[in-house]
Coordinates of C-alpha atoms (C1' of nucleotides) in Angstrom, one line a residue:
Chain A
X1 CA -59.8 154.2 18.7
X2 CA -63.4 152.5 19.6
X3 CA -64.2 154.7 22.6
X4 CA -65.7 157.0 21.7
X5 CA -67.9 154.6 20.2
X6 CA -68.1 152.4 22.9
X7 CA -68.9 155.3 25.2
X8 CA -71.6 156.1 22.8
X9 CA -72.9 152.8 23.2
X10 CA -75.7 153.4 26.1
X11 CA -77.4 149.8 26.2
X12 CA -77.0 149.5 21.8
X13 CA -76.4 145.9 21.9
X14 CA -79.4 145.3 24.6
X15 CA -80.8 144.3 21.5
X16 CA -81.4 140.5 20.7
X17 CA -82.9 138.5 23.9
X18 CA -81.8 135.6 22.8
X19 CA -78.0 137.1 23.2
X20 CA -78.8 137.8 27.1
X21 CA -80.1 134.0 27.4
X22 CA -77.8 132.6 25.7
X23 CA -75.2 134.2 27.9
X24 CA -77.1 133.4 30.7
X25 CA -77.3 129.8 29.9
X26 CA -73.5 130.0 29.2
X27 CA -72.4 131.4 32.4
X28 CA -75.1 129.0 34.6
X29 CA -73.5 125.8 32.4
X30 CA -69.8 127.4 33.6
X31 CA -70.7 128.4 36.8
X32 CA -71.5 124.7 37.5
X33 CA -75.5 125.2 38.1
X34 CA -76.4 123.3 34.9
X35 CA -74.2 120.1 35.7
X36 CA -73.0 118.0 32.8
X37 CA -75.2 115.2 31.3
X38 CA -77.7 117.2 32.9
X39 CA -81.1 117.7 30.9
X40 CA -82.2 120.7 29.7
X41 CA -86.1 121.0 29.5
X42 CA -87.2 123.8 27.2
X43 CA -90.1 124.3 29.3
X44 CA -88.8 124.8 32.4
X45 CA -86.0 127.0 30.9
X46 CA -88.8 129.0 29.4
X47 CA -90.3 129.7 33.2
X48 CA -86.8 129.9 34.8
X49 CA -85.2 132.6 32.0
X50 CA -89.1 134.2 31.4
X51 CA -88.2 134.2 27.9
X52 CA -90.7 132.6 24.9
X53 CA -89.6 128.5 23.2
X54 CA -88.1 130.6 20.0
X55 CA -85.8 132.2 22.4
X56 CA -84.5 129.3 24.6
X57 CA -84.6 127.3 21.1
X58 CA -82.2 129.4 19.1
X59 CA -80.3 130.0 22.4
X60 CA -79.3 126.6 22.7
X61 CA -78.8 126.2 18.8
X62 CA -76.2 128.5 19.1
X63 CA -74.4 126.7 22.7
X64 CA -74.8 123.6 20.7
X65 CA -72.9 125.2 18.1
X66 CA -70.2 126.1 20.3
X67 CA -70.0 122.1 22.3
X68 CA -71.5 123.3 25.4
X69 CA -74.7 121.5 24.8
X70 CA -75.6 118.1 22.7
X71 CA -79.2 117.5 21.7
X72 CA -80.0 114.3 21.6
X73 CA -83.1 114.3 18.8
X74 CA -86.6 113.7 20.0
X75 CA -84.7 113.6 23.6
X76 CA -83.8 117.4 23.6
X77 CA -80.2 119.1 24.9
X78 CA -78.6 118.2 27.8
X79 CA -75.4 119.6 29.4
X80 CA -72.0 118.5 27.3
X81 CA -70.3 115.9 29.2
X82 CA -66.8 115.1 28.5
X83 CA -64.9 112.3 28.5
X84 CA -61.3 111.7 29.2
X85 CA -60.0 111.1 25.9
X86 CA -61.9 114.5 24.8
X87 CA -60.8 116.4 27.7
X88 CA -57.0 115.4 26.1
X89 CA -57.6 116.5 22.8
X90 CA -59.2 119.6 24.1
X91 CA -56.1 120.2 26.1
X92 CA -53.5 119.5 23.6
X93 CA -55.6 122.3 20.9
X94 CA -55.6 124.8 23.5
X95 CA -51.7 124.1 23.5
X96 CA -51.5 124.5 20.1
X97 CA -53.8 127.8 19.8
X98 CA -52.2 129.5 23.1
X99 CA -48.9 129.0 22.2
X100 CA -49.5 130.3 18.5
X101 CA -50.9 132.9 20.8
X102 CA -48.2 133.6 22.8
X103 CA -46.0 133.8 19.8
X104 CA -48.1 136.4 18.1
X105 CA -48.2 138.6 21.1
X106 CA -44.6 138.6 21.6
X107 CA -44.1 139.2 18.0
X108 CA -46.4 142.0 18.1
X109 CA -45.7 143.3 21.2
X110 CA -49.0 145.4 21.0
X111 CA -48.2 147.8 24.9
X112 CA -51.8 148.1 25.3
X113 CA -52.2 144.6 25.0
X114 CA -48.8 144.3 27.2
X115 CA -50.0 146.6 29.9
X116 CA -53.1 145.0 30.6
X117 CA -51.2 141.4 30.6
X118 CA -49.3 143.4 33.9
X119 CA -51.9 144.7 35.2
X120 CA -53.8 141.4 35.5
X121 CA -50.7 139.6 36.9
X122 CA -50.2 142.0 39.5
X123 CA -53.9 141.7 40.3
X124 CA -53.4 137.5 40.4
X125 CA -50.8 137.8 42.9
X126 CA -52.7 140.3 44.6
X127 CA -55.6 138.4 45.3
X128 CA -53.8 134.7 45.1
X129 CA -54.1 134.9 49.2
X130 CA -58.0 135.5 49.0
X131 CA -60.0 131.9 50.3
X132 CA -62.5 132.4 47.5
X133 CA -61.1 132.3 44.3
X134 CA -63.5 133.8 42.5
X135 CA -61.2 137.4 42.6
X136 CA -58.7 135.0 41.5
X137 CA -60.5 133.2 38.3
X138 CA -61.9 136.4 37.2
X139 CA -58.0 137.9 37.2
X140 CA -57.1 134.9 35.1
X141 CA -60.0 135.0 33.1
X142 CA -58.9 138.6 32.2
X143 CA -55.3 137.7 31.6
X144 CA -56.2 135.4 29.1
X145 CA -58.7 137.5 27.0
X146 CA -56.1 139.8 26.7
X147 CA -53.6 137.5 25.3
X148 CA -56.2 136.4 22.7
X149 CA -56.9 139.5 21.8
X150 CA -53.0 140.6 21.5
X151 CA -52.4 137.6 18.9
X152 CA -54.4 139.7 16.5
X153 CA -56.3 136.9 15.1
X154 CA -60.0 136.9 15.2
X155 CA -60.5 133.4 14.2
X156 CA -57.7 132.2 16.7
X157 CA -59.6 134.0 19.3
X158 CA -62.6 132.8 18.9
X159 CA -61.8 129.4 18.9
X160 CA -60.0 129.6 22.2
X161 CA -63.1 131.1 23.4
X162 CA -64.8 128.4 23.0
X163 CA -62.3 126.0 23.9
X164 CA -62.2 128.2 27.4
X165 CA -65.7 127.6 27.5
X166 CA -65.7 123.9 27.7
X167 CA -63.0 123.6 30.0
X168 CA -63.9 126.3 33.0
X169 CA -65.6 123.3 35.2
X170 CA -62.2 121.3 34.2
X171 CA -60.2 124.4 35.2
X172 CA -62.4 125.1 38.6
X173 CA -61.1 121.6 39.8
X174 CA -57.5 122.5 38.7
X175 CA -57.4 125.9 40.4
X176 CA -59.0 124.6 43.7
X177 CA -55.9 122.9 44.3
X178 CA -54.0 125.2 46.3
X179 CA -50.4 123.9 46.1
X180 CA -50.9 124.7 42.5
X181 CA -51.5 128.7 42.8
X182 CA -48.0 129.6 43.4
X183 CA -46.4 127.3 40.3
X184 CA -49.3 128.6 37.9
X185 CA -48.2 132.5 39.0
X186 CA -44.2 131.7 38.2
X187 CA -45.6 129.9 34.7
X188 CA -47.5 133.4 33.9
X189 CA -45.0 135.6 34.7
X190 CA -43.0 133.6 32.3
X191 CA -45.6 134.1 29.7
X192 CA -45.3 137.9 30.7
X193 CA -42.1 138.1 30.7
X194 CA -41.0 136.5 27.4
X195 CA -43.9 138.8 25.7
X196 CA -42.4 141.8 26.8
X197 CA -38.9 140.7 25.8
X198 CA -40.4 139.9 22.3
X199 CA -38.9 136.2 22.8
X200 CA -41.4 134.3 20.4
X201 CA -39.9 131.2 21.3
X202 CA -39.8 131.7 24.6
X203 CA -43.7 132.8 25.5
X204 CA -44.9 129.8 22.8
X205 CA -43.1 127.1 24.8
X206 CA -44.5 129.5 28.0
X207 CA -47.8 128.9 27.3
X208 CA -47.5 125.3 26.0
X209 CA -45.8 124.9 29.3
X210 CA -48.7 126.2 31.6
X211 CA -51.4 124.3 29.5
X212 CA -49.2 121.2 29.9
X213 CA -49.3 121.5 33.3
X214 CA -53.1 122.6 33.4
X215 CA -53.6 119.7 31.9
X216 CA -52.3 117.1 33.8
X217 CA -53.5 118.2 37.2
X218 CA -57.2 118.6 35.4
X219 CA -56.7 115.0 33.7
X220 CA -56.0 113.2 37.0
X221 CA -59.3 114.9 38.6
X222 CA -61.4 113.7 36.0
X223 CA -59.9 110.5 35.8
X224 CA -60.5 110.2 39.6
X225 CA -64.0 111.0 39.1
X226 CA -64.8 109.2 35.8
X227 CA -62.4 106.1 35.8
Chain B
X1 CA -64.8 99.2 14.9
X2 CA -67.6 101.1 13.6
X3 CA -68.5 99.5 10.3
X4 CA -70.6 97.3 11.6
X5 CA -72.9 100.2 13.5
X6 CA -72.8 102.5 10.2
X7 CA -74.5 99.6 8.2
X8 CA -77.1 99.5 10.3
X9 CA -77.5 102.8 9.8
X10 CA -80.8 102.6 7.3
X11 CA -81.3 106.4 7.5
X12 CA -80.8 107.3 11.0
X13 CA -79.7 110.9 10.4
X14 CA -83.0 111.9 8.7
X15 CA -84.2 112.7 12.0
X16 CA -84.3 116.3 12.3
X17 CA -85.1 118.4 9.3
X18 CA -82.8 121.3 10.4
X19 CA -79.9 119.5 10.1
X20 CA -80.9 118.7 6.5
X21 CA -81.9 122.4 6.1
X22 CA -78.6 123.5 7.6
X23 CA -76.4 121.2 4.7
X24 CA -78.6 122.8 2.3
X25 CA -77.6 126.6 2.9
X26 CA -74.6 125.0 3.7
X27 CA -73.8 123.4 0.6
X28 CA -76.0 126.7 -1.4
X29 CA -73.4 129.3 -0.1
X30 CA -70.3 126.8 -0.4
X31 CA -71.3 126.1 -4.3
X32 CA -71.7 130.4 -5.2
X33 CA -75.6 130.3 -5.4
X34 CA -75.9 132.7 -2.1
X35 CA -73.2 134.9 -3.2
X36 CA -71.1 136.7 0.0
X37 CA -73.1 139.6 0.8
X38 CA -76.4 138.6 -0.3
X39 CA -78.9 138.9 1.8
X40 CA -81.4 135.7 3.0
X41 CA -84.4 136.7 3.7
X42 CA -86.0 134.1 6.3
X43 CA -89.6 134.2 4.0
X44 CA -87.6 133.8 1.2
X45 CA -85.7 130.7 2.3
X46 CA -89.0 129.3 3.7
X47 CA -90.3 129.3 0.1
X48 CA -87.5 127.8 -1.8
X49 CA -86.9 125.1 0.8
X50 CA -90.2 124.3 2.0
X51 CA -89.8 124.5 5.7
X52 CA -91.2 126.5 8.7
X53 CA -89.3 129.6 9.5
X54 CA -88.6 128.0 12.5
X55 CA -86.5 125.3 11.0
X56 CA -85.0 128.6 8.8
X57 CA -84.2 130.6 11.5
X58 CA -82.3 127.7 13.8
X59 CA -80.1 126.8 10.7
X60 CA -78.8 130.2 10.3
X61 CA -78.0 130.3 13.6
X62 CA -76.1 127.7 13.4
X63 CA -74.3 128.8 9.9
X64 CA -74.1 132.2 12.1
X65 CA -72.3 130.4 14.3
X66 CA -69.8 128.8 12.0
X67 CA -69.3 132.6 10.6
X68 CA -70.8 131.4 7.6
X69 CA -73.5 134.1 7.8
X70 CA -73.9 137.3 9.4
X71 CA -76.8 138.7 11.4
X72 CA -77.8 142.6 11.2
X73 CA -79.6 143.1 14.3
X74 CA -83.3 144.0 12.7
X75 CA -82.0 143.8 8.8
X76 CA -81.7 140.0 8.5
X77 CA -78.6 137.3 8.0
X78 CA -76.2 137.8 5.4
X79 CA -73.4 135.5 3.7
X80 CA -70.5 136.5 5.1
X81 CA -68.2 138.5 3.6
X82 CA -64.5 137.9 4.2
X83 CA -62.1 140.8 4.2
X84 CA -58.5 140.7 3.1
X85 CA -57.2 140.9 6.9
X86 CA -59.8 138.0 7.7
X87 CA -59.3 135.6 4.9
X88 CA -54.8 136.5 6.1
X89 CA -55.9 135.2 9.7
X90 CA -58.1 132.4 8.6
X91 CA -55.0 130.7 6.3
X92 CA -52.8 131.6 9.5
X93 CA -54.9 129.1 11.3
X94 CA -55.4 126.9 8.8
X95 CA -52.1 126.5 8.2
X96 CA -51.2 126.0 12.3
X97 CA -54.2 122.9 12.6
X98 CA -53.2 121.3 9.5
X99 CA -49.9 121.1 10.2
X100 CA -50.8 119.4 13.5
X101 CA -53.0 117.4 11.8
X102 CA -50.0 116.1 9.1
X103 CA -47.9 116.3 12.3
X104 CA -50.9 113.5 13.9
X105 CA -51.1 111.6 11.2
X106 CA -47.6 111.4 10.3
X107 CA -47.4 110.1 14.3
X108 CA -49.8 108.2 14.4
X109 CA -49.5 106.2 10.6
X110 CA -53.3 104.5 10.9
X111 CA -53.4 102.3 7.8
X112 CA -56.8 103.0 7.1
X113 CA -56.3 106.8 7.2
X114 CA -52.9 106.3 4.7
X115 CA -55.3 104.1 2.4
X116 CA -57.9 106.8 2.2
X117 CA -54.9 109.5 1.8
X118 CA -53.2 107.8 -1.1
X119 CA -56.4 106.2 -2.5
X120 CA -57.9 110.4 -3.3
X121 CA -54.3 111.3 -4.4
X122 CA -54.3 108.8 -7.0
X123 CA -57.9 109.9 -7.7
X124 CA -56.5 113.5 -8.0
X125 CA -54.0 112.5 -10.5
X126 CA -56.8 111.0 -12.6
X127 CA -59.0 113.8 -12.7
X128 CA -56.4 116.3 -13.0
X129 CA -56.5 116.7 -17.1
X130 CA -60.4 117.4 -16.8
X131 CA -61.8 120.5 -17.8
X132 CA -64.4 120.6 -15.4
X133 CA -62.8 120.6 -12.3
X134 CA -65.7 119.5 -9.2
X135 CA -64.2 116.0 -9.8
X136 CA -60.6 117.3 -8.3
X137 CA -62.2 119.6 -5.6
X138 CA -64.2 116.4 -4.4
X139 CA -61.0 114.5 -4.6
X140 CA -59.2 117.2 -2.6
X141 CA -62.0 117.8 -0.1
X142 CA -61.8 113.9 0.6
X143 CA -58.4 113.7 0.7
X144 CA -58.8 116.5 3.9
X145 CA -61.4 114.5 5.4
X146 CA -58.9 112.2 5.8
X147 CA -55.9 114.2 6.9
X148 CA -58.2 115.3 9.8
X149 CA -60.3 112.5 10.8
X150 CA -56.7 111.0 10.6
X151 CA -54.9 113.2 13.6
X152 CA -57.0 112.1 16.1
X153 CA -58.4 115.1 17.5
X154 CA -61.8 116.0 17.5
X155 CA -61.5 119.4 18.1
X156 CA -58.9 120.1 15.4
X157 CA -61.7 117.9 13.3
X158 CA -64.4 120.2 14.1
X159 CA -62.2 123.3 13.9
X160 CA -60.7 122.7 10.4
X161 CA -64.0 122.1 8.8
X162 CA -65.5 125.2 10.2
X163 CA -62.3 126.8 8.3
X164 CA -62.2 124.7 5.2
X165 CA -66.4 125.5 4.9
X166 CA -65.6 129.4 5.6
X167 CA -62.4 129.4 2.3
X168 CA -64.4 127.0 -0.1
X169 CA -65.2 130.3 -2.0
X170 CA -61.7 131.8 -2.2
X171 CA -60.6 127.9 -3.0
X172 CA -62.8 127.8 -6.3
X173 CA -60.5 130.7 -7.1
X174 CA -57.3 129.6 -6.5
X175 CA -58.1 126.3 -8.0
X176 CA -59.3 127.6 -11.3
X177 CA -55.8 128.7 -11.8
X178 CA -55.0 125.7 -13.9
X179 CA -51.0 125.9 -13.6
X180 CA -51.6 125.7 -10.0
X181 CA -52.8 122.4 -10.0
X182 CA -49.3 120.5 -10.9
X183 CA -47.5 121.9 -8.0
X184 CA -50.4 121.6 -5.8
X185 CA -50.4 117.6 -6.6
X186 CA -46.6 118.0 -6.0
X187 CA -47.1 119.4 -2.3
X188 CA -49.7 117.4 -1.9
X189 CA -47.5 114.2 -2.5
X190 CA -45.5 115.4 -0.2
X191 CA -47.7 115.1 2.3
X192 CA -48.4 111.9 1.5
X193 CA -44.8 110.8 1.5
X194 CA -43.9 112.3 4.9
X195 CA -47.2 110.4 6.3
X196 CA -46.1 107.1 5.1
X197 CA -42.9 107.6 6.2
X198 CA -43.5 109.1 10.0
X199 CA -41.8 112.0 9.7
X200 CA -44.1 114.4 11.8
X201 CA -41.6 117.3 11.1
X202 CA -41.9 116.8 7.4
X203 CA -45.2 116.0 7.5
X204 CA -45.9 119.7 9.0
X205 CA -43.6 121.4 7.6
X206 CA -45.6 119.7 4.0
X207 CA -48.8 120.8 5.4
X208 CA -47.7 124.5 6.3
X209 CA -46.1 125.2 3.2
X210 CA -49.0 123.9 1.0
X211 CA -51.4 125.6 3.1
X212 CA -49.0 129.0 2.1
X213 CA -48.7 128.4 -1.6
X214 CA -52.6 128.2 -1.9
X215 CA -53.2 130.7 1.0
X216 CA -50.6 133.4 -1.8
X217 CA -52.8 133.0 -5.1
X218 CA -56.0 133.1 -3.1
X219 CA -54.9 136.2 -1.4
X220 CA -53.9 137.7 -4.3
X221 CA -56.6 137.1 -6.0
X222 CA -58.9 138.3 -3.4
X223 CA -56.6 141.9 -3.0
X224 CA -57.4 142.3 -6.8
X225 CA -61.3 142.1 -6.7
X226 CA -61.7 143.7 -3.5
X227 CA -58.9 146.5 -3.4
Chain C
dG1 C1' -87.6 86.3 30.1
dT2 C1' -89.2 88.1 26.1
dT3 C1' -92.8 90.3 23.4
dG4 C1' -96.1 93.7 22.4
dA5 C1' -99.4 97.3 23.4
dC6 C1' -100.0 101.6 25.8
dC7 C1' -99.1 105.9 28.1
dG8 C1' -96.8 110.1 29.5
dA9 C1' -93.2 113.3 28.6
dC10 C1' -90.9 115.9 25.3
dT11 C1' -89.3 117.6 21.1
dA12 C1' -89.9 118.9 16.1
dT13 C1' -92.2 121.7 13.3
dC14 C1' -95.6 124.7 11.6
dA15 C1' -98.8 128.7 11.2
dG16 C1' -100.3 133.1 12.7
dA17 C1' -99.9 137.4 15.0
dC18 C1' -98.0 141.7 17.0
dA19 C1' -94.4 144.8 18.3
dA20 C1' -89.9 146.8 17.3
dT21 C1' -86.8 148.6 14.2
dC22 C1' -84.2 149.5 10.1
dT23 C1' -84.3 151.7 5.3
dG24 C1' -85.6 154.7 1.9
dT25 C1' -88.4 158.3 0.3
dC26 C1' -90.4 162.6 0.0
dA27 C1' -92.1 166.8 1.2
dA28 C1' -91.3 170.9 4.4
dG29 C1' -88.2 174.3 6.1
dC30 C1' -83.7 177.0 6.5
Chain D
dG1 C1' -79.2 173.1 -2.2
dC2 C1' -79.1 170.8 2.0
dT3 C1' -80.9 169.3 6.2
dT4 C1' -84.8 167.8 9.0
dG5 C1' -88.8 165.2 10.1
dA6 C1' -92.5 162.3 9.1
dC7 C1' -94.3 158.3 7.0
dA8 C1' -94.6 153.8 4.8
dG9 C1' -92.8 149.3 3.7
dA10 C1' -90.0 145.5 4.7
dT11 C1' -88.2 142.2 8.0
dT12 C1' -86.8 140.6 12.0
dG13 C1' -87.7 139.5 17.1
dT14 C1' -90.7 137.2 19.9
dC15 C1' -94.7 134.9 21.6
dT16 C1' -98.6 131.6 21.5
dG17 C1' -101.2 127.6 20.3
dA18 C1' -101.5 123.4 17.9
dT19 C1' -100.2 118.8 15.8
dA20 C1' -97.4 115.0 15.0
dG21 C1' -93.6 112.1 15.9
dT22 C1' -90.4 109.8 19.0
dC23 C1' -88.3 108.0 23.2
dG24 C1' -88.6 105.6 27.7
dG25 C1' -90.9 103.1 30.9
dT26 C1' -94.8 100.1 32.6
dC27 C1' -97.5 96.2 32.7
dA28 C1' -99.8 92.4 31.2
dA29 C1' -99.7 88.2 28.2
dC30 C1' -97.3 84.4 26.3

DNA sequence: GTTGACCGACTATCAGACAATCTGTCAAGC
DNA sequence: GCTTGACAGATTGTCTGATAGTCGGTCAAC
């Protein structure tokens, strides 16, 4: 229905350079180049993005918005850290909202949504073998926009967004550990799998499931590293 | 724990004016003076506050980010309208998170959280028979403060008052339907009951069906003025 | 070891300026 | 009459420079 629009759209949304640095900033905070508790000095970011204070400023107005910086005032933003308790509660939300998820897409049962649930799962396991997981995340990362999207709830969506955001450098530590590919795979093709049946039930307690699991391997890391 | 710290609070939060700029628009667009679709012109705003566009412009960004307001690219921010589809989603949500927070609370029976819960529905009662009716809406809006700060979960915290900030507007309407308000003390005792008690399945299953009542007459109400 | 003054690093905020862009209008042309 | 194109006004997007306030650390004095 949108693409024609879309296709229309030669660069429309270029517009707004405080969009392309805030997803810049986003994307070095996830990527793990911005550490947590890290600093953020607007100066420097003005030389490293080549981009005017208003920009950075509003920039990081809106990443505070979403968690992924705190300013501290008169000290200026630094890099969310999260503690242990938070990184629980954050956890058991994300539950909450993928398994209402979950639900809705199964309810639903939207194919396009469907098919490019498949499509991504067969991509996973294609690329599950790879070294660098970066083929692998990206798969995942895909997998789950799609399942946001198919619960038909903008609000829902968005929140998981940013829920997502804050826990990718949790979830880069989870996925490293290798023995854990091959259970996360069989936990998605549940997910899939109960969708495409249309088993409500089934793909909520899927996805509570897979997040519980998430969870606990991405809880013991931290609490290895911050005890 | 923390009572100590806030009385040594002498006026702590007066540090940055945007935050105080931010409650104002805030509280402007909550209370009908920005009506939804009205446009704010940043000059405008500047004026009748008495601050820098700077300060301006980083507070919307943060209401934009909330979905409080809306940015045209190159026409300016808006109030956010909310369609019939949107508002459906948003009670959706509202009605999942608050039923985990009842679900928390019920769980988790903090006696200062009950105090607060039981001390705003005896308030409620009082103020019931008043004409004018911002003494019940306070009563109410406390009475959620509680129910969330209760469950324990910041995110959930932060989440529901994002949602609760975005339905003031369609609340005003739902609560001026006077008839409304004895069965909404009714539910609302309800809650209370399943909280004191610990019965996290009654205590949801209290939160979800209020949430549905009021999320009916608002809905209704919304499909009639904007068909 | 505590107190107090001082300094440097930043942020917080403001004011002014210029370019880009959207909107509406109004006349010209078919 | 309807479309097209040009033009002006309004407003944002962005940058720059400047001032004041605040935090953290240092260092001497008591």
């Amino acid at each position: 229905m949108a693409k024609i629009e879309s296709d229309l759209n030669v660069s429309r949304e270029s517009t707004s350079l405080r969009l392309l640095v805030e997803n810049r900033l986003r994307s070095a905070i996830g990527s793990g180049l911005f550490k947590p508790g890290q600093r953020l000095i607007e100066r420097e970011l003005c030389e490293q993005v080549g981009v005017g204070r208003t920009s950075i400023r509003e920039a990081l107005r809106q990443l505070e918005a979403e968690g992924l910086v705190t300013t501290i005032p008169h000290r200026g933003p630094i890099v969310s850290t999260i503690s242990v308790e938070e990184a629980e509660q954050l956890y058991d939300l994300r539950a909450l909202l993928e398994g209402y998820a979950g639900r809705e897409c199964a309810r639903l049962r939207d194919p396009e949504i469907i098919g490019r649930l498949r499509k991504q799962f067969i991509q996973m396991g294609a690329v599950a073998g790879q070294e660098d997981r970066s083929d692998l995340l990206a798969a995942k990362t895909e997998f789950y926009a799609a399942l946001l999207e198919g619960c038909g709830n903008v609000f829902v969506e968005r929140f998981l967004k940013m829920l997502l955001n804050r826990v990718t450098v949790l979830r880069m530590t989870s996925m490293t550990q290798s023995n854990r590919i091959g259970r996360s795979l069989a936990e998605i093709e549940t997910i899939l799998v109960a969708i495409e049946a249309g088993d409500e039930d089934g793909a909520e307690q899927a996805c509570v499931q897979h997040i519980k699991n998430a969870a606990a391997i991405a809880l013991e890391a931290l609490r290895r590293d911050n005890p």
